[in-house]
Coordinates of C-alpha atoms and ligand atoms in Angstrom, one line a residue:
M1 CA 12.8 -18.4 -26.6
I2 CA 10.4 -15.8 -25.1
T3 CA 8.4 -13.9 -27.7
K4 CA 7.6 -10.3 -27.1
P5 CA 5.7 -9.0 -25.2
L6 CA 6.4 -10.8 -22.0
K7 CA 3.1 -12.2 -20.6
V8 CA 2.5 -11.4 -17.0
F9 CA -0.5 -12.6 -15.0
W10 CA -0.9 -10.5 -11.9
L11 CA -2.8 -11.6 -8.8
S12 CA -3.5 -9.3 -5.8
A13 CA -6.5 -9.3 -3.4
E14 CA -6.9 -5.4 -3.9
I15 CA -6.9 -3.2 -6.9
A16 CA -7.5 0.6 -6.5
P17 CA -9.8 2.3 -7.0
W18 CA -12.3 -0.6 -6.8
A19 CA -11.0 -2.6 -3.9
K20 CA -8.6 -0.9 -1.5
V21 CA -7.8 -1.3 2.1
G22 CA -4.2 -0.2 2.0
G23 CA -1.2 0.4 -0.1
L24 CA -1.5 -3.0 -1.9
G25 CA -4.5 -1.7 -3.7
D26 CA -2.7 1.5 -4.8
V27 CA 0.3 -0.5 -6.2
A28 CA -2.0 -2.9 -8.1
G29 CA -4.0 0.0 -9.5
S30 CA -0.9 1.9 -10.7
L31 CA 2.3 -0.2 -11.4
P32 CA 0.7 -2.3 -14.2
K33 CA 0.1 1.0 -16.0
A34 CA 3.7 1.9 -16.1
F35 CA 4.9 -1.0 -18.2
S36 CA 5.3 -0.4 -21.9
K37 CA 2.6 -2.3 -23.8
A38 CA 5.1 -3.5 -26.4
E39 CA 7.2 -5.1 -23.7
V40 CA 4.7 -6.4 -21.2
D41 CA 1.3 -7.9 -21.8
I42 CA 0.0 -7.8 -18.2
R43 CA -3.4 -8.9 -17.1
L44 CA -4.9 -8.9 -13.6
C45 CA -7.4 -11.0 -11.7
L46 CA -9.4 -10.0 -8.7
P47 CA -12.4 -11.6 -6.9
Y48 CA -15.6 -9.9 -8.0
Y49 CA -16.3 -8.5 -4.5
S50 CA -19.9 -7.2 -4.4
S51 CA -18.6 -3.7 -3.5
I52 CA -17.1 -3.4 -7.1
K53 CA -19.5 -1.4 -9.1
T54 CA -17.5 -0.8 -12.2
P55 CA -19.1 -2.0 -15.5
A56 CA -17.8 -5.5 -16.6
E57 CA -18.9 -7.8 -19.3
L58 CA -19.6 -11.5 -18.8
L59 CA -16.6 -13.3 -20.4
L60 CA -17.0 -16.9 -19.3
K61 CA -20.0 -18.6 -17.7
G62 CA -19.9 -21.6 -15.5
L63 CA -16.2 -22.5 -15.5
K64 CA -15.8 -25.7 -13.4
M65 CA -13.0 -26.9 -11.2
S66 CA -12.7 -29.4 -8.4
L67 CA -12.0 -28.0 -4.9
N68 CA -11.7 -30.1 -1.8
Q69 CA -13.3 -33.0 -3.8
K70 CA -16.3 -30.9 -4.8
T71 CA -17.1 -29.4 -8.1
V72 CA -17.1 -25.6 -7.9
K73 CA -18.6 -23.3 -10.6
F74 CA -17.8 -19.7 -11.2
D75 CA -18.2 -17.0 -13.8
V76 CA -15.5 -14.6 -15.2
Y77 CA -16.2 -10.9 -16.0
L78 CA -14.0 -8.7 -17.9
T79 CA -13.1 -5.1 -17.3
T80 CA -10.1 -2.8 -17.8
L81 CA -8.0 -0.8 -15.5
P82 CA -9.3 2.8 -15.6
E83 CA -7.9 4.7 -18.6
T84 CA -6.1 1.8 -20.0
K85 CA -6.7 -1.3 -22.1
I86 CA -5.2 -3.6 -19.4
P87 CA -7.6 -6.5 -18.8
V88 CA -8.9 -7.3 -15.4
Y89 CA -10.7 -10.6 -14.9
L90 CA -13.2 -10.6 -12.0
I91 CA -14.0 -14.0 -10.6
K92 CA -17.7 -14.2 -9.6
H93 CA -18.7 -16.7 -6.9
P94 CA -21.0 -16.5 -3.8
L95 CA -17.9 -16.5 -1.6
F96 CA -17.1 -12.9 -2.7
V97 CA -20.4 -11.4 -1.6
G98 CA -20.3 -9.2 1.4
T99 CA -18.8 -5.7 2.4
D100 CA -15.5 -6.7 3.7
I101 CA -12.5 -7.7 1.4
Y102 CA -11.0 -9.6 4.3
P103 CA -13.9 -11.1 6.3
K104 CA -12.6 -12.5 9.6
N105 CA -13.4 -16.2 9.2
K106 CA -13.9 -16.4 5.6
S107 CA -10.6 -15.0 4.2
F108 CA -8.7 -18.2 3.8
E109 CA -11.6 -20.0 2.0
R110 CA -12.2 -17.1 -0.2
F111 CA -8.7 -16.6 -1.5
Y112 CA -8.2 -20.4 -1.7
L113 CA -11.0 -20.6 -4.2
W114 CA -9.9 -17.4 -6.1
S115 CA -6.3 -18.8 -6.4
K116 CA -7.4 -22.0 -8.1
A117 CA -10.1 -20.2 -10.1
A118 CA -7.4 -17.9 -11.5
L119 CA -5.3 -20.8 -12.8
T120 CA -8.4 -22.5 -14.2
L121 CA -9.2 -19.3 -15.9
I122 CA -5.8 -19.1 -17.6
T123 CA -6.4 -22.5 -19.1
A124 CA -9.5 -21.1 -20.7
L125 CA -7.8 -18.1 -22.2
D126 CA -5.4 -17.8 -25.1
F127 CA -2.6 -16.7 -22.8
I128 CA 0.6 -18.6 -21.9
P129 CA 2.0 -16.8 -18.9
N130 CA 5.8 -16.3 -18.6
I131 CA 5.3 -14.9 -15.1
L132 CA 2.7 -15.3 -12.4
H133 CA 3.2 -12.2 -10.3
L134 CA 1.7 -13.0 -6.9
H135 CA 1.1 -10.4 -4.1
D136 CA 0.9 -11.1 -0.4
W137 CA -0.5 -14.2 1.2
H138 CA -3.8 -14.3 -0.5
A139 CA -2.2 -14.9 -3.9
A140 CA 0.6 -17.1 -2.5
L141 CA -2.1 -19.8 -2.3
V142 CA -1.7 -20.2 -6.1
T143 CA 1.6 -21.9 -5.3
N144 CA -0.4 -24.8 -3.8
F145 CA -2.2 -25.6 -7.0
L146 CA 0.6 -24.7 -9.6
P147 CA 2.3 -28.1 -9.5
D148 CA -0.8 -29.9 -10.5
F149 CA -1.5 -27.4 -13.3
K150 CA 2.0 -27.8 -14.6
A151 CA 1.5 -31.5 -14.8
E152 CA -1.9 -31.3 -16.4
Y153 CA -1.3 -28.4 -18.8
P154 CA 2.4 -28.5 -19.6
A155 CA 1.9 -26.5 -22.8
I156 CA 0.5 -23.6 -20.8
F157 CA 2.4 -23.7 -17.5
S158 CA 5.6 -25.7 -17.9
Q159 CA 7.8 -22.5 -18.5
T160 CA 5.9 -20.3 -16.0
K161 CA 7.8 -18.6 -13.3
V162 CA 6.5 -17.2 -10.1
L163 CA 7.5 -13.8 -8.6
Y164 CA 6.2 -13.3 -5.2
T165 CA 5.9 -9.8 -3.8
I166 CA 5.7 -9.3 -0.1
H167 CA 3.9 -6.0 0.7
N168 CA 3.6 -6.9 4.4
L169 CA 5.0 -9.7 6.5
A170 CA 2.7 -9.2 9.3
N171 CA -0.3 -10.8 7.6
Q172 CA 0.7 -14.3 6.9
G173 CA -2.8 -15.9 6.4
S174 CA -2.0 -18.7 8.8
N175 CA -4.8 -21.2 8.9
L176 CA -4.9 -23.5 11.9
K177 CA -7.5 -25.8 10.4
Q178 CA -5.4 -26.4 7.3
K179 CA -2.2 -26.1 9.3
T180 CA -0.7 -23.9 6.7
N181 CA 1.1 -20.5 6.5
P182 CA 0.4 -19.3 2.9
L183 CA 2.9 -16.5 3.1
A184 CA 5.7 -18.9 4.2
D185 CA 4.6 -21.3 1.4
G186 CA 5.0 -18.5 -1.1
I187 CA 8.5 -17.7 0.1
K188 CA 9.5 -21.3 -0.2
R189 CA 8.0 -22.0 -3.6
A190 CA 8.4 -18.9 -5.6
D191 CA 11.2 -18.6 -8.1
Y192 CA 12.0 -15.1 -6.9
I193 CA 10.8 -13.0 -4.0
N194 CA 10.8 -9.2 -3.7
T195 CA 9.6 -6.7 -1.1
V196 CA 8.6 -3.2 -1.8
S197 CA 11.7 -1.4 -0.6
P198 CA 15.4 -2.3 -0.4
T199 CA 15.6 -1.5 3.3
Y200 CA 12.7 -3.7 4.2
A201 CA 14.3 -6.5 2.1
R202 CA 17.2 -6.4 4.4
E203 CA 15.3 -5.9 7.6
I204 CA 13.2 -9.0 7.3
L205 CA 16.2 -11.2 7.5
T206 CA 16.5 -10.2 11.2
K207 CA 14.6 -11.3 14.1
E208 CA 13.2 -7.9 14.8
F209 CA 11.4 -7.6 11.5
G210 CA 11.2 -11.3 10.3
M211 CA 7.9 -12.0 12.0
G212 CA 9.1 -15.6 12.6
L213 CA 10.0 -16.1 8.9
E214 CA 13.5 -14.8 9.0
K215 CA 15.1 -18.2 8.8
I216 CA 13.1 -19.2 5.6
L217 CA 13.8 -15.8 4.2
K218 CA 17.5 -16.1 4.8
S219 CA 17.6 -19.5 3.1
R220 CA 16.2 -17.7 0.0
R221 CA 18.3 -14.5 0.3
R222 CA 20.0 -15.1 -3.1
N223 CA 16.6 -14.8 -4.7
L224 CA 15.4 -12.0 -2.7
S225 CA 15.5 -8.2 -3.3
G226 CA 13.7 -4.9 -2.8
I227 CA 12.2 -2.6 -5.3
L228 CA 10.9 0.6 -4.1
N229 CA 7.3 1.4 -4.8
G230 CA 6.1 4.5 -6.7
I231 CA 2.9 6.4 -6.7
D232 CA 0.5 7.4 -9.4
T233 CA 1.9 10.8 -9.9
N234 CA -0.9 11.8 -12.3
F235 CA -3.6 11.0 -9.8
F236 CA -1.7 12.5 -6.9
N237 CA -0.9 15.9 -8.4
P238 CA -1.6 19.2 -6.6
Q239 CA -1.7 21.0 -10.0
T240 CA -4.7 19.0 -11.3
D241 CA -6.3 17.3 -8.2
S242 CA -10.0 17.9 -8.3
K243 CA -10.5 16.8 -4.7
I244 CA -8.8 20.0 -3.5
K245 CA -10.3 23.5 -3.8
Y246 CA -7.2 25.3 -4.8
N247 CA -4.7 23.8 -7.2
Y248 CA -1.1 24.8 -6.8
S249 CA 2.5 24.0 -7.9
I250 CA 6.0 24.3 -6.6
K251 CA 6.2 27.6 -8.3
D252 CA 3.4 29.2 -6.3
L253 CA 2.3 27.7 -3.0
S254 CA -0.4 30.2 -2.2
G255 CA -3.1 27.6 -3.1
K256 CA -1.6 25.3 -0.4
Q257 CA -2.2 28.0 2.2
E258 CA -5.7 28.5 1.0
N259 CA -6.5 24.8 1.2
K260 CA -5.2 24.9 4.8
L261 CA -7.6 27.7 5.7
V262 CA -10.5 25.8 4.0
L263 CA -9.7 22.6 5.9
Q264 CA -9.2 24.4 9.2
K265 CA -12.6 26.0 8.8
K266 CA -14.2 22.8 7.7
L267 CA -12.9 20.9 10.7
G268 CA -13.7 23.7 13.2
L269 CA -10.0 24.4 14.0
L270 CA -8.7 27.9 14.6
V271 CA -8.5 29.4 11.0
D272 CA -4.9 30.6 11.0
V273 CA -2.0 29.9 8.4
Q274 CA 0.5 30.5 11.2
K275 CA -0.7 27.5 13.2
P276 CA 1.2 24.4 12.1
L277 CA -1.2 21.6 10.8
L278 CA 0.0 18.0 11.3
A279 CA -1.8 15.1 9.5
F280 CA -1.8 11.4 10.2
V281 CA -3.5 9.1 7.6
A282 CA -3.2 5.3 8.0
R283 CA -4.8 2.1 9.1
L284 CA -5.1 2.3 12.8
S285 CA -3.1 -0.9 13.4
W286 CA -0.2 -2.2 15.5
Q287 CA 2.2 -1.4 12.6
K288 CA 1.5 2.3 12.5
G289 CA 2.9 3.6 15.8
I290 CA -0.2 5.2 17.2
E291 CA 0.9 4.5 20.8
L292 CA 3.9 6.8 20.3
F293 CA 1.6 9.8 20.4
S294 CA 1.8 10.6 24.1
D295 CA 0.0 13.1 26.2
K296 CA 3.3 14.9 26.7
L297 CA 3.9 15.2 23.0
F298 CA 0.4 16.8 22.4
Q299 CA 0.8 19.0 25.4
E300 CA 4.2 20.5 24.3
S301 CA 3.2 20.8 20.6
I302 CA 0.0 22.4 21.5
E303 CA 1.1 24.7 24.4
K304 CA 4.3 25.9 22.8
F305 CA 3.3 26.0 19.1
G306 CA -0.4 26.0 18.9
A307 CA -0.1 22.8 16.8
Q308 CA -3.2 21.3 15.2
F309 CA -3.5 17.5 14.7
V310 CA -5.8 15.6 12.3
F311 CA -6.0 11.8 12.4
L312 CA -7.7 9.9 9.6
G313 CA -8.0 6.1 9.5
E314 CA -9.9 3.0 10.3
G315 CA -8.9 0.2 12.5
D316 CA -8.4 -1.2 16.0
E317 CA -10.9 -0.1 18.7
S318 CA -8.1 0.4 21.3
Y319 CA -6.3 3.0 19.2
K320 CA -9.6 4.8 18.5
K321 CA -10.3 4.9 22.2
Y322 CA -6.9 6.4 23.0
L323 CA -7.3 9.0 20.3
V324 CA -10.7 9.9 21.5
K325 CA -9.4 10.4 24.9
M326 CA -6.6 12.8 23.6
A327 CA -9.1 14.7 21.5
Q328 CA -11.3 15.1 24.5
K329 CA -8.4 16.6 26.4
Y330 CA -7.4 18.9 23.6
P331 CA -10.7 19.7 21.9
S332 CA -9.5 22.8 20.0
H333 CA -6.5 21.1 18.6
I334 CA -7.1 17.5 17.7
R335 CA -9.6 16.3 15.1
L336 CA -10.4 12.6 14.4
H337 CA -12.0 11.0 11.4
F338 CA -12.5 7.3 11.7
G339 CA -13.0 5.7 8.3
L340 CA -11.4 5.2 4.9
D341 CA -12.0 8.6 3.3
L342 CA -9.8 8.9 0.3
N343 CA -11.0 12.4 -0.6
L344 CA -10.3 13.8 2.8
A345 CA -6.9 12.1 2.7
Q346 CA -6.1 14.1 -0.4
K347 CA -7.3 17.3 1.2
L348 CA -5.0 16.6 4.1
Y349 CA -1.9 16.1 2.0
A350 CA -2.7 19.5 0.5
A351 CA -3.6 21.4 3.5
S352 CA -1.1 20.0 6.1
D353 CA 2.3 21.4 6.9
F354 CA 3.6 18.1 8.3
F355 CA 2.8 14.4 7.7
L356 CA 3.3 11.9 10.4
V357 CA 4.4 8.3 9.8
P358 CA 6.0 7.0 13.1
S359 CA 5.7 3.3 12.0
R360 CA 6.9 0.3 14.0
F361 CA 7.8 -1.2 10.7
E362 CA 6.9 -0.1 7.1
P363 CA 7.5 -2.3 4.1
C364 CA 7.4 0.8 1.9
G365 CA 4.8 3.3 2.8
L366 CA 3.1 5.3 0.2
T367 CA 1.5 8.2 2.1
Q368 CA 4.7 9.9 2.8
M369 CA 5.4 10.1 -0.9
M370 CA 1.9 11.4 -1.6
A371 CA 2.3 14.0 1.2
M372 CA 5.7 15.2 -0.2
R373 CA 4.2 15.5 -3.6
Y374 CA 1.7 18.1 -2.0
G375 CA 4.5 19.8 -0.1
S376 CA 3.6 18.4 3.3
L377 CA 6.9 17.6 5.1
P378 CA 7.1 14.0 6.4
I379 CA 8.0 13.3 10.0
V380 CA 8.9 9.6 9.9
R381 CA 10.7 6.8 11.7
Q382 CA 13.8 5.6 9.9
V383 CA 12.5 2.2 9.0
G384 CA 11.8 0.2 5.8
G385 CA 10.7 2.3 2.9
L386 CA 10.4 5.3 5.0
K387 CA 14.2 5.3 5.3
D388 CA 14.5 4.9 1.5
T389 CA 12.2 7.9 0.8
V390 CA 12.8 10.5 3.6
D391 CA 15.9 12.1 4.9
N392 CA 16.7 15.5 6.4
S393 CA 16.7 17.2 3.1
V394 CA 12.9 16.6 2.7
G395 CA 11.6 16.0 6.2
Y396 CA 12.3 15.0 9.7
I397 CA 13.5 11.7 10.9
F398 CA 13.9 9.8 14.1
K399 CA 15.3 6.3 15.0
D400 CA 14.0 4.8 18.2
Y401 CA 10.6 3.4 18.5
S402 CA 9.8 5.6 21.4
S403 CA 7.3 8.5 22.2
L404 CA 10.3 10.7 23.2
A405 CA 12.0 10.2 19.8
L406 CA 8.8 11.1 18.0
Q407 CA 8.2 14.0 20.3
K408 CA 11.7 15.4 19.6
A409 CA 11.3 15.1 15.8
I410 CA 7.9 16.9 16.0
I411 CA 9.2 19.6 18.2
K412 CA 12.1 20.2 15.9
A413 CA 9.7 20.5 13.0
L414 CA 7.4 22.9 14.8
H415 CA 10.4 25.0 16.0
D416 CA 11.6 25.3 12.3
F417 CA 8.0 26.2 11.3
S418 CA 7.9 29.1 13.8
F419 CA 11.5 30.3 13.6
Q420 CA 13.2 28.9 10.4
V421 CA 11.0 29.6 7.6
K422 CA 13.7 29.2 5.1
V423 CA 14.6 25.7 6.3
I424 CA 10.9 24.7 5.8
D425 CA 10.8 26.3 2.4
K426 CA 13.8 24.5 1.3
K427 CA 12.5 21.1 2.5
R428 CA 9.2 21.8 0.8
Q429 CA 11.0 22.5 -2.5
N430 CA 13.0 19.4 -2.2
S431 CA 10.0 17.3 -1.3
M432 CA 7.9 18.4 -4.2
N433 CA 10.9 17.9 -6.5
Q434 CA 11.2 14.3 -5.8
D435 CA 10.4 11.8 -8.5
F436 CA 8.0 9.2 -7.1
S437 CA 6.6 8.0 -10.4
W438 CA 6.5 4.4 -11.3
T439 CA 8.9 4.7 -14.1
L440 CA 12.0 3.5 -12.3
A441 CA 10.2 0.7 -10.5
A442 CA 8.5 -0.5 -13.6
A443 CA 12.0 -0.7 -15.4
K444 CA 13.3 -2.8 -12.4
Y445 CA 10.4 -5.2 -12.4
F446 CA 10.7 -5.5 -16.1
K447 CA 14.4 -6.4 -15.8
L448 CA 13.6 -8.9 -13.1
Y449 CA 10.8 -10.5 -15.2
Q450 CA 13.3 -10.9 -18.0
K451 CA 16.0 -12.3 -15.7
M452 CA 13.5 -14.9 -14.4
V453 CA 12.5 -16.2 -17.7
K454 CA 15.8 -16.4 -19.3
Ligands
GLC501 C1 1.5 -2.6 2.7 C2 2.6 -2.0 3.5 C3 3.1 -0.6 3.0 C4 3.3 -0.7 1.5 C5 2.1 -1.2 0.9 C6 2.3 -1.3 -0.7 O1 0.3 -1.9 2.9 O2 2.2 -1.9 4.9 O3 4.3 -0.2 3.7 O4 3.7 0.6 1.1 O5 1.8 -2.5 1.3 O6 3.4 -2.1 -1.1

């Protein structure tokens, strides 16, 4: 018998706003808030990265556990998710000192320790988890330790079920020294697996998207599904967003135009509402399709339509180099901002006419939803969660992973912008009318939790 509320212990290596590299952080910072308190008692656990500055109180000092035959001590601090009473336990240990969340040679060690520390922490709390909700490879390491904890603490863990959420199959956490693949282990050992969109859940069963794990995934397909992410629609709200100069709503978009002029001026672009402004905001990684931006594409968009492009993101040097080359070639039309600037990202959603997401693969993608909420029309590849959130009624889509396909989609959009104002207006209305709140997803997760513990 499960007593209400359901007890869920959530482990993800990122939680926005404190620790965010990508969408994982956004999800962890917002989905837990969408559950009804009466139904789900959810608690989160994060390494106390030294970059986290939020106030937290010391809860437990000097907890001990053995790790690789050594005794390891750590402290636990307690804070809450902003504007909620949802507890977040922060594990303090010297391994979490440093500026990066994912330091190159230390990540495995770091999350290995965190995973065992989290289970050890649970034994010290008055909390019997019905569900361990693990996210991505970092938290999958929990499944290494769980059998021992079940044996040693049956009163706490014997009924505990594991839900494993895959946000990105590309990062598997493989560790050659330990000869392990944490992500694969998570898939094998979890009671149930989900990904962050229905389309991605199907795609990963194929060779093209399975990243070498398609066989294992197929063997678990009866316990695998997709639940589409949402976004924090209170935070991402053009009517109230304090990061943008002019707030606006679907009823009156004049503020959007004003924001565009402000941004054009700030970035030293030609200040002109008639010039289409296209934004790209993403990690500059292999996943995101940066190589699809060809010289030809820029040339045609700029020469024929006077298009302006802004790229924002941090990542691989090779992509930066390429973008720098293009920006040098078209100095009046391309702007680059390398770094993770969340304020600028919001300004870009508000100011831009179009939002580019030409991903090679995309488990869900959140930025296209954020952009739509601000009335920036998405131009996306039909893949993963992009396919589940964007169609012709709200934006522009293309299929092939090719420069030409992206170029065509962009040119179509620019053409509409110049000559089919009504089409653009309709898509903008449709975009802004979408419901991307977490309500639906939270109900689906709740149902899944319930099914798992039955
Ligand atoms: C990862 C994926 C992205 C997804 C996010 C949140 O960052 O690459 O597609 O939206 O996780 O689930």
